[in-house]
């Protein structure tokens, strides 16, 4: 009982594949997030699961049934669109009831389901309003209520929060999460926002360039990214990636600016290291020992982000405590401990941590 | 937490400010200044619209000679006479039948064509062009074209009837068929414009609405009646208002195809006004009829706005 994607491929013309050989298994009742930069094919994948876009190759199975050639209405799922897709001429109540009426559900049943759904998203009092009389967040809730009212157990969401302002987004994030848990929905959620992916997902699928980069839990993805792309996609500010050479069995020279100790032997002479902004140190330094110059300092309240230019090219961001004082153009020495990731020149993660990768 | 107070406040504020605007008073200076801007259009409208209208009403209250000069004040007796004349009442009935027929078939057929042409199919552009081509055809060309088609011995319909060994229909000489003939011709003329406007409306319905509906289990038929129709209802309303007003004013086709005949079967109000004024020289009666027609069109439009406009605007 799950949704299985097997070698799913989408191709519009001969040379360009929009999605290339995507396989994954989505467990019933889990919050599954598909994340990637724009143009990576994530929305196409979701539309293929919904049946709105034809599958070129491969199979999609929902609950042991191959759905490749089923029309959207026969797949028994619901979908929340980025634009909410509310009917402007219908009241909130009728918008939520639309699907049930289309499926010719029985009147009393419609009444009950719609009222319950509106209650669940706290919209009972606005049931007679038209969509144009609602705020963005309220419209979003109507779209959610529509998904809730349906008896489908699989819900697809295509960037549902991207039209909301930052504060509302955080609030709706929590509400969607709570709703999914409460109803035991299988939620397949597409977003370009890594924070949404990290905070809500049971499993994350990272897509880039039409291909799966990694599938895993948020912890796995953050701590053991499969490659440089995944590592730099998650975390704010993004992980610092710098070239490095092996100077001895245990020592790496990073960017010709500082040295770090290797946690384990590696075969490659040239590698790239990824160091999270929290794992780097900045200290004031004289011109002789300095290996970087500060470009900008951002104050975030409980911490500061120091953006610096390394002497041998490349830029890094370091998170420091907000008590520390740094000025732009200040000469500093930047170093790191042994907390870092190693990538080969092709970007593949070669850190030996018994990493669990599902790619 | 559902009722975000900020939006409600915003809506209330908006309503309040629009109320304020309606009680907004012009000071004396602004009044003269605004007249400066209104002047030119008032002058032109007054000269070419309001004055003729008032003059028509004025003439309708008199008896006139054959030159149109008013002679004896008659009050509303012209109206009383007309509204009891079986001939005029026949014209009213015929006009109403024609207007309803034209409006119904124009809307139904162009809606069907627009819905078909909105589908993404190869070669659909050809059909879109074909369906809208009557927009560029002049009334006289259309009339001649259809006169050929209706011809009882050599016309297109006659050829088909002969081939099927049926008696050809006397389109233009049989009173009940003549009405159909003018309705068919008018609908054909109307289609191009109506089709184009409705096609535009259908195409502007957001695709995600259909996608959402199809995921939720709505059949294409359900989608047409529950999404397309309500979404384009403001346009339908606009198109139907225009078609109704146009049909009431229909003149050219009638003059060219039936000349109001046979036996007054297609003697619509406008055609009647024309004949009364310029053939019989009865200007008083023609003016009275013109006023009655204006009142009827205004009443129709008002009723439409009163009963339909609220329903179609979302």
XYZ file of C-alpha atoms in Angstrom:
673
model
C 0.000 0.000 0.000
C 2.079 2.869 -1.248
C 2.780 5.005 -4.230
C 5.590 3.685 -6.345
C 7.381 5.589 -9.072
C 9.417 3.358 -11.340
C 11.822 4.750 -13.956
C 9.431 7.622 -14.621
C 10.569 9.707 -17.562
C 9.046 12.695 -19.296
C 10.230 13.811 -22.668
C 8.627 16.510 -24.804
C 11.040 16.288 -27.718
C 13.879 14.036 -28.819
C 16.857 15.478 -26.963
C 15.465 17.075 -23.829
C 14.231 14.968 -20.947
C 12.230 16.952 -18.415
C 12.390 14.045 -16.000
C 14.946 11.286 -16.313
C 14.435 7.868 -14.806
C 12.863 8.862 -11.506
C 12.159 6.029 -9.082
C 10.934 6.240 -5.511
C 8.515 4.707 -3.076
C 6.157 6.902 -1.110
C 4.759 5.217 1.976
C 1.087 5.491 2.831
C 0.492 8.189 5.410
C 3.820 9.925 5.045
C 4.668 13.521 4.307
C 6.783 13.327 1.174
C 8.413 16.465 -0.137
C 9.782 16.860 -3.639
C 12.222 19.747 -3.618
C 14.498 21.347 -6.160
C 15.296 24.590 -7.925
C 12.858 25.917 -10.509
C 12.907 24.012 -13.762
C 14.095 20.763 -12.175
C 10.923 18.906 -13.164
C 9.311 18.657 -9.731
C 5.953 20.099 -10.769
C 5.937 17.894 -13.862
C 6.467 14.864 -11.653
C 3.549 15.872 -9.434
C 1.318 16.474 -12.448
C 2.221 13.049 -13.740
C 1.165 11.489 -10.449
C -2.093 13.477 -10.671
C -2.663 12.411 -14.261
C -2.617 15.938 -15.673
C 0.522 15.209 -17.690
C 1.176 12.062 -19.715
C 4.004 9.754 -18.676
C 6.542 9.144 -21.461
C 8.204 6.099 -19.952
C 8.090 4.118 -16.716
C 5.176 3.347 -14.441
C 3.372 4.980 -11.565
C 1.622 2.667 -9.178
C -0.858 3.842 -6.564
C -1.931 1.228 -4.032
C -0.860 -1.690 -6.248
C -2.622 -0.312 -9.310
C -0.742 1.001 -12.324
C -2.330 4.380 -13.030
C -0.396 5.413 -16.152
C -3.490 5.491 -18.339
C -6.098 6.403 -15.731
C -7.700 9.821 -16.010
C -7.161 12.163 -13.015
C -10.628 11.591 -11.611
C -10.097 7.829 -11.402
C -6.890 8.057 -9.390
C -8.683 8.950 -6.180
C -6.505 11.810 -5.070
C -6.818 15.521 -4.434
C -4.592 18.377 -5.390
C -3.896 21.834 -4.009
C -2.594 24.246 -6.605
C -0.214 27.143 -6.191
C -2.932 29.493 -7.469
C -5.473 27.657 -5.214
C -7.757 27.172 -8.284
C -10.807 28.470 -6.427
C -13.978 29.105 -8.405
C -14.549 32.857 -8.165
C -18.309 32.591 -8.703
C -18.859 30.106 -5.866
C -18.992 30.741 -2.127
C -16.434 29.169 0.169
C -18.890 26.422 1.020
C -19.688 25.626 -2.622
C -16.019 25.655 -3.526
C -15.355 22.967 -0.952
C -18.435 21.016 -2.053
C -17.532 21.173 -5.750
C -15.695 17.846 -6.000
C -18.275 16.012 -3.906
C -21.062 17.308 -6.122
C -19.097 16.338 -9.218
C -18.834 12.812 -7.850
C -22.566 12.929 -7.080
C -22.129 12.220 -3.390
C -25.266 12.037 -1.342
C -26.625 15.381 -0.065
C -26.396 14.747 3.656
C -22.904 13.357 3.179
C -21.784 16.465 1.274
C -23.257 18.691 3.982
C -21.408 16.862 6.718
C -18.065 16.569 4.959
C -17.974 20.200 3.868
C -18.931 21.474 7.308
C -16.339 19.247 8.951
C -13.676 20.343 6.500
C -14.451 24.033 7.017
C -14.339 23.504 10.766
C -10.992 21.810 10.510
C -9.443 24.782 8.706
C -11.350 27.323 10.839
C -13.425 28.803 8.060
C -16.983 28.037 9.225
C -17.837 31.681 9.694
C -16.750 32.638 6.204
C -18.705 29.906 4.453
C -20.820 32.337 2.420
C -17.996 34.600 1.305
C -16.769 34.654 -2.268
C -13.031 34.035 -2.847
C -12.431 37.680 -3.749
C -13.597 38.652 -0.260
C -10.917 36.509 1.368
C -7.292 37.188 2.245
C -4.499 35.091 0.782
C -4.255 32.884 3.836
C -8.007 32.303 3.895
C -8.039 31.329 0.220
C -5.255 28.917 0.971
C -7.415 27.401 3.702
C -10.337 26.974 1.319
C -8.053 25.047 -1.018
C -6.964 22.893 1.921
C -10.571 22.335 2.985
C -11.327 21.069 -0.500
C -8.623 18.464 -0.120
C -9.829 17.589 3.368
C -13.467 17.189 2.313
C -12.581 14.624 -0.308
C -12.300 11.066 0.894
C -9.131 10.558 -1.150
C -6.222 9.496 1.000
C -3.531 10.908 -1.265
C -3.124 14.646 -1.458
C -0.821 16.439 -3.865
C 0.310 19.998 -3.219
C 2.102 22.128 -5.774
C 3.972 24.956 -4.028
C 0.879 25.786 -1.973
C 2.580 28.427 0.183
C 4.536 30.395 -2.349
C 1.869 33.099 -2.745
C 1.832 33.920 0.967
C 3.944 36.351 2.924
C 6.738 35.032 5.107
C 4.924 35.051 8.464
C 1.775 33.460 7.102
C 3.880 30.847 5.379
C 5.321 29.702 8.693
C 1.850 29.507 10.212
C 0.314 27.614 7.282
C 3.300 25.278 7.275
C 2.403 24.210 10.771
C -1.284 23.928 9.925
C -0.664 21.760 6.893
C 1.636 19.556 8.913
C -0.936 19.209 11.699
C -3.681 18.464 9.191
C -1.640 15.786 7.475
C -0.905 14.074 10.770
C -4.480 14.329 11.999
C -6.025 12.891 8.839
C -3.260 10.399 8.127
C -2.997 11.695 4.591
C -0.324 10.612 2.191
C 0.900 14.043 1.274
C 3.113 14.608 -1.739
C 4.311 18.156 -1.535
C 6.292 20.075 -4.134
C 8.342 23.096 -3.127
C 11.471 25.000 -4.061
C 11.907 26.090 -0.466
C 14.397 23.912 1.394
C 13.110 25.170 4.747
C 9.609 23.853 3.980
C 11.137 20.548 2.955
C 13.256 20.245 6.096
C 10.549 21.262 8.543
C 7.666 19.169 7.278
C 8.923 16.109 5.477
C 9.177 12.513 6.572
C 11.157 11.928 3.408
C 12.590 14.374 0.935
C 13.283 13.780 -2.744
C 15.836 16.232 -4.093
C 15.556 16.833 -7.803
C 17.951 18.761 -9.960
C 18.439 18.856 -13.671
C 15.643 16.322 -14.291
C 17.328 13.704 -12.109
C 16.950 12.498 -8.549
C 19.898 13.651 -6.453
C 18.908 11.976 -3.235
C 15.945 10.583 -1.331
C 16.090 10.488 2.427
C 14.929 11.845 5.751
C 15.701 15.514 6.471
C 18.516 14.435 8.822
C 20.098 12.162 6.245
C 19.865 14.820 3.573
C 21.421 17.476 5.783
C 24.082 15.399 7.467
C 24.956 13.012 4.674
C 24.155 14.748 1.405
C 24.800 12.558 -1.613
C 26.615 15.280 -3.477
C 27.672 18.881 -3.552
C 24.349 20.035 -4.990
C 22.310 18.543 -2.158
C 24.783 19.865 0.407
C 24.560 23.406 -0.905
C 20.782 23.313 -1.447
C 20.013 22.777 2.246
C 21.013 25.179 4.988
C 20.977 28.965 5.274
C 23.432 30.417 4.522
C 24.513 27.617 2.208
C 27.441 25.360 2.964
C 30.855 26.791 2.009
C 32.501 24.778 -0.725
C 36.217 25.267 -1.295
C 38.815 23.353 -3.322
C 41.446 21.433 -1.331
C 44.665 19.454 -1.890
C 46.027 16.591 0.123
C 49.394 17.640 1.551
C 49.918 14.511 3.623
C 47.907 11.410 4.626
C 46.144 13.360 7.384
C 46.281 16.986 6.284
C 44.236 18.876 3.688
C 45.226 22.276 2.434
C 41.949 24.160 1.862
C 41.922 26.832 -0.830
C 45.642 27.367 -0.062
C 44.356 29.429 2.863
C 44.183 27.074 5.831
C 44.653 23.431 6.750
C 42.316 20.872 8.202
C 42.864 17.412 9.595
C 41.379 14.549 7.609
C 39.102 12.335 9.699
C 39.900 9.338 7.517
C 42.303 8.572 4.681
C 41.205 9.408 1.169
C 42.432 8.250 -2.195
C 41.942 11.499 -4.071
C 44.680 14.118 -4.253
C 42.316 16.917 -5.223
C 38.971 17.237 -3.468
C 36.421 19.832 -2.522
C 35.451 20.430 1.078
C 32.050 21.554 2.255
C 32.022 23.321 5.614
C 28.778 24.537 7.180
C 28.821 28.212 8.223
C 28.452 27.082 11.838
C 31.582 24.933 11.641
C 33.986 27.705 10.689
C 35.801 30.125 12.930
C 36.771 33.733 12.381
C 39.370 35.533 14.449
C 40.825 38.987 14.088
C 44.279 38.824 12.610
C 47.171 40.958 11.503
C 47.923 41.291 7.838
C 50.616 38.656 8.019
C 48.421 35.820 9.254
C 45.166 36.893 7.710
C 43.704 34.636 5.037
C 40.475 36.522 4.356
C 38.873 39.972 4.265
C 35.399 40.660 5.582
C 32.932 41.866 2.949
C 29.806 42.296 4.997
C 28.362 41.479 8.400
C 24.674 40.678 8.852
C 23.138 41.018 12.302
C 20.367 38.482 12.924
C 19.709 39.034 16.640
C 21.136 35.974 18.326
C 23.889 35.551 15.764
C 25.777 37.275 13.022
C 26.666 36.137 9.565
C 30.118 37.176 8.425
C 30.671 37.149 4.673
C 34.348 37.067 3.801
C 36.525 36.876 0.736
C 39.322 34.330 0.960
C 42.817 35.467 -0.030
C 43.097 32.816 -2.731
C 39.689 33.376 -4.219
C 36.252 32.144 -3.209
C 33.883 33.446 -0.609
C 32.655 31.985 2.629
C 29.883 32.727 5.119
C 30.469 32.088 8.778
C 27.962 32.223 11.603
C 29.379 33.813 14.739
C 27.798 34.807 18.029
C 26.234 38.252 17.983
C 28.588 39.549 20.691
C 31.595 39.287 18.430
C 32.472 42.483 16.616
C 33.658 42.501 13.022
C 33.877 45.295 10.490
C 33.876 45.227 6.719
C 37.420 45.279 5.229
C 38.793 43.835 8.452
C 41.571 41.268 7.974
C 40.709 37.989 9.629
C 41.878 34.435 9.859
C 39.325 31.801 9.009
C 39.764 28.189 10.064
C 37.739 25.035 10.492
C 37.814 21.950 12.680
C 37.188 18.444 11.495
C 33.454 18.920 10.913
C 33.249 19.010 7.154
C 32.180 17.081 4.102
C 34.434 15.839 1.338
C 33.453 15.774 -2.311
C 35.367 14.449 -5.260
C 35.920 16.761 -8.220
C 32.619 15.588 -9.748
C 30.754 16.658 -6.623
C 30.072 13.184 -5.219
C 30.177 12.908 -1.444
C 33.177 10.782 -0.429
C 33.022 11.465 3.292
C 33.219 8.178 5.102
C 30.577 8.348 7.787
C 28.648 5.244 6.942
C 26.372 7.603 5.128
C 22.946 6.299 4.258
C 22.082 7.377 0.746
C 18.954 6.328 -1.033
C 19.809 7.702 -4.431
C -7.660 32.977 13.966
C -9.634 32.214 10.855
C -11.088 35.683 10.642
C -7.995 37.688 10.132
C -9.245 41.033 11.453
C -6.926 43.028 9.233
C -8.669 41.994 6.026
C -12.104 42.644 7.461
C -11.007 46.044 8.556
C -9.615 46.642 5.120
C -12.907 45.700 3.479
C -14.857 47.921 5.839
C -12.495 50.784 5.231
C -12.900 50.334 1.506
C -16.681 50.428 1.771
C -16.498 53.484 3.964
C -14.272 55.319 1.543
C -16.538 54.555 -1.397
C -19.450 55.952 0.598
C -17.450 59.060 1.235
C -16.833 59.454 -2.459
C -20.570 59.483 -3.276
C -21.197 62.435 -0.947
C -18.215 64.304 -2.302
C -19.200 67.896 -3.124
C -17.794 70.067 -5.879
C -17.029 73.640 -5.001
C -18.127 76.425 -7.375
C -14.768 76.757 -9.080
C -14.548 73.046 -9.832
C -18.055 73.120 -11.264
C -17.198 75.621 -13.980
C -13.936 73.896 -14.621
C -15.660 70.531 -15.063
C -18.163 72.072 -17.483
C -15.222 73.048 -19.648
C -14.329 69.393 -20.010
C -17.904 68.195 -20.454
C -18.794 70.958 -22.898
C -17.651 69.520 -26.220
C -19.217 66.101 -25.721
C -22.418 67.620 -24.310
C -22.655 69.841 -27.365
C -22.216 66.997 -29.844
C -24.491 64.589 -27.967
C -27.098 67.283 -27.519
C -27.089 68.245 -31.166
C -27.110 64.783 -32.658
C -28.708 62.557 -30.011
C -30.786 64.418 -27.460
C -32.296 67.027 -29.768
C -33.508 64.459 -32.378
C -34.894 62.285 -29.573
C -36.813 65.135 -28.012
C -37.952 66.326 -31.427
C -39.195 62.812 -32.257
C -41.159 62.727 -29.029
C -42.509 66.206 -29.808
C -43.661 65.158 -33.291
C -45.306 62.041 -31.860
C -47.666 64.340 -29.921
C -48.977 66.014 -33.110
C -50.615 65.274 -36.407
C -48.272 66.004 -39.311
C -48.551 66.833 -42.983
C -46.651 64.880 -45.637
C -43.624 67.130 -45.225
C -43.389 66.256 -41.565
C -44.591 69.656 -40.355
C -46.667 69.479 -37.194
C -50.268 70.654 -37.587
C -52.681 69.759 -34.782
C -51.709 68.836 -31.228
C -52.933 65.289 -30.614
C -51.626 64.497 -27.128
C -51.229 60.767 -26.646
C -53.896 59.863 -29.180
C -51.232 58.691 -31.658
C -50.077 56.200 -29.025
C -53.593 55.077 -28.199
C -54.360 54.552 -31.850
C -51.212 52.543 -32.501
C -51.508 50.339 -29.451
C -54.985 49.285 -30.512
C -54.128 48.801 -34.191
C -53.961 45.072 -35.065
C -51.404 45.880 -37.748
C -49.038 47.501 -35.279
C -49.599 44.797 -32.677
C -48.724 42.257 -35.356
C -45.464 44.113 -35.937
C -44.755 44.008 -32.203
C -45.352 40.272 -32.004
C -43.316 39.592 -35.128
C -40.462 41.719 -33.809
C -40.460 39.922 -30.459
C -40.483 36.514 -32.148
C -37.621 37.591 -34.370
C -35.582 39.035 -31.479
C -36.029 35.924 -29.348
C -35.258 33.588 -32.250
C -32.169 35.501 -33.294
C -30.829 35.864 -29.761
C -31.394 32.248 -28.822
C -29.860 30.715 -31.936
C -27.001 33.227 -32.133
C -25.948 32.504 -28.555
C -26.498 28.742 -28.721
C -24.647 28.204 -31.980
C -21.761 30.562 -31.291
C -21.324 29.096 -27.809
C -21.138 25.628 -29.319
C -18.657 26.740 -31.982
C -16.547 28.702 -29.488
C -16.415 25.729 -27.152
C -15.317 23.450 -30.010
C -12.769 25.941 -31.288
C -11.245 26.395 -27.825
C -9.981 22.798 -27.867
C -6.319 22.388 -28.617
C -6.458 20.399 -31.828
C -4.262 20.508 -34.922
C -5.657 22.837 -37.572
C -8.040 24.543 -35.144
C -6.825 27.929 -36.372
C -8.491 27.320 -39.734
C -11.841 26.767 -38.042
C -11.411 29.826 -35.843
C -10.901 31.936 -38.944
C -13.807 30.334 -40.794
C -16.216 30.738 -37.891
C -15.423 34.407 -37.452
C -15.338 35.299 -41.132
C -18.941 36.619 -41.277
C -17.720 39.625 -39.295
C -16.251 40.922 -42.526
C -19.297 40.349 -44.712
C -21.542 43.332 -45.464
C -25.304 43.104 -45.059
C -26.022 43.503 -48.768
C -23.562 40.786 -49.753
C -25.045 38.459 -47.150
C -28.563 39.206 -48.335
C -27.751 38.448 -51.976
C -25.874 35.315 -50.978
C -28.815 34.033 -48.924
C -31.358 35.040 -51.572
C -29.528 32.671 -53.909
C -29.605 29.928 -51.306
C -33.327 30.451 -50.614
C -34.286 30.550 -54.322
C -37.122 28.004 -54.708
C -35.929 26.610 -58.045
C -32.155 27.073 -58.256
C -31.234 27.647 -54.600
C -29.055 25.372 -52.479
C -31.962 24.177 -50.332
C -34.063 23.523 -53.451
C -31.297 21.455 -55.032
C -31.027 19.325 -51.897
C -34.808 18.934 -51.702
C -34.988 17.943 -55.369
C -32.192 15.430 -54.960
C -34.093 13.875 -52.055
C -37.309 13.964 -54.117
C -38.975 16.375 -51.651
C -40.970 19.477 -52.472
C -38.711 22.509 -52.096
C -39.714 24.925 -49.323
C -41.000 28.325 -50.398
C -38.688 30.187 -48.092
C -39.653 33.714 -48.950
C -43.254 33.459 -50.074
C -44.702 31.444 -47.223
C -45.288 33.725 -44.172
C -44.020 31.330 -41.479
C -40.989 30.292 -43.540
C -40.077 33.892 -44.301
C -39.616 34.527 -40.603
C -37.220 31.579 -40.404
C -35.390 32.841 -43.467
C -34.641 36.222 -41.898
C -33.767 34.629 -38.569
C -31.338 32.214 -40.254
C -29.721 35.027 -42.221
C -29.402 37.296 -39.189
C -27.991 34.526 -36.995
C -25.473 33.730 -39.711
C -24.451 37.376 -39.827
C -24.186 37.605 -36.027
C -22.132 34.444 -35.555
C -18.718 35.841 -36.428
C -18.683 38.554 -33.801
C -20.394 36.562 -31.059
C -18.167 33.561 -31.710
C -15.025 35.650 -31.417
C -16.072 37.320 -28.167
C -17.161 34.027 -26.580
C -14.004 32.269 -27.742
C -11.954 34.975 -26.059
C -13.934 34.528 -22.869
C -13.579 30.744 -22.869
C -9.851 30.949 -23.519
C -9.343 33.302 -20.602
C -10.719 30.835 -18.053
C -7.667 29.726 -16.027
C -6.593 26.217 -16.980
C -5.970 25.256 -13.339
C -9.713 25.477 -12.655
C -10.277 22.649 -15.113
C -7.314 20.731 -13.768
C -8.562 21.064 -10.206
C -12.023 19.964 -11.319
C -10.768 16.960 -13.245
C -8.688 15.815 -10.270
C -11.793 16.144 -8.115
C -13.761 13.962 -10.467
C -15.724 16.328 -12.693
C -16.634 15.045 -16.164
C -16.093 17.296 -19.215
C -19.841 17.944 -19.337
C -19.926 18.903 -15.660
C -16.907 21.147 -16.246
C -18.631 22.924 -19.123
C -21.812 23.652 -17.192
C -20.249 24.281 -13.774
C -17.046 26.069 -14.754
C -17.058 27.367 -18.317
C -20.611 28.720 -18.310
C -20.414 30.540 -14.966
C -16.941 31.843 -15.759
C -18.035 33.341 -19.083
C -21.447 34.448 -17.838
C -20.486 38.143 -17.715
C -19.469 37.901 -21.374
C -22.615 35.957 -22.252
C -24.630 38.672 -20.591
C -22.844 41.364 -22.573
C -23.206 39.487 -25.850
C -26.893 38.748 -25.289
C -27.632 42.400 -24.491
C -25.913 43.502 -27.679
C -27.621 40.813 -29.761
C -31.057 41.736 -28.418
C -30.597 45.450 -29.061
C -29.174 44.729 -32.519
C -32.053 42.431 -33.401
C -34.621 45.050 -32.380
C -32.909 47.496 -34.705
C -32.572 45.076 -37.622
C -33.333 46.799 -40.907
C -30.958 46.116 -43.783
C -31.476 42.375 -44.092
C -35.253 42.684 -43.852
C -35.345 45.359 -46.513
C -33.155 43.307 -48.841
C -34.670 39.880 -48.269
C -38.400 40.175 -47.579
C -39.308 43.873 -47.519
C -41.465 43.104 -44.502
C -43.539 40.570 -46.404
C -45.187 38.314 -47.178
C -48.403 39.739 -45.675
C -46.470 41.656 -43.001
C -45.005 38.385 -41.650
C -41.597 40.017 -41.232
C -42.690 43.620 -40.883
C -40.504 44.458 -37.869
C -40.832 47.726 -35.988
C -37.844 49.455 -37.528
C -38.905 48.504 -41.026
C -42.396 49.692 -40.296
C -41.096 53.050 -39.025
C -39.129 53.439 -42.227
C -42.119 52.663 -44.430
C -44.534 54.846 -42.456
C -42.191 57.791 -42.628
C -40.664 57.602 -46.066
C -43.323 55.754 -48.098
C -46.562 56.896 -46.491
C -45.282 60.255 -45.262
C -46.945 59.671 -41.916
C -44.240 61.233 -39.756
C -46.339 61.486 -36.625
C -47.084 57.779 -36.637
C -43.457 56.884 -37.454
C -42.237 59.093 -34.590
C -44.694 57.476 -32.214
C -43.479 54.035 -33.261
C -39.883 55.115 -32.823
C -40.604 56.247 -29.275
C -42.384 52.999 -28.481
C -39.437 51.000 -29.879
C -36.995 53.031 -27.790
C -39.061 52.398 -24.670
C -39.222 48.669 -25.404
C -35.457 48.358 -25.951
C -34.752 50.401 -22.819
C -37.184 48.255 -20.825
C -35.594 45.036 -22.099
C -32.108 46.231 -21.256
C -33.186 47.480 -17.841
C -34.874 44.180 -17.038
C -31.792 42.305 -18.140
C -29.577 44.389 -15.926
C -31.953 44.146 -13.009
C -32.414 40.391 -13.088
C -29.261 39.043 -14.656
C -26.397 41.368 -13.932
C -26.095 40.468 -10.248
C -26.104 36.788 -11.075
C -23.360 36.933 -13.666
C -20.857 39.128 -11.845
C -18.682 37.295 -9.398
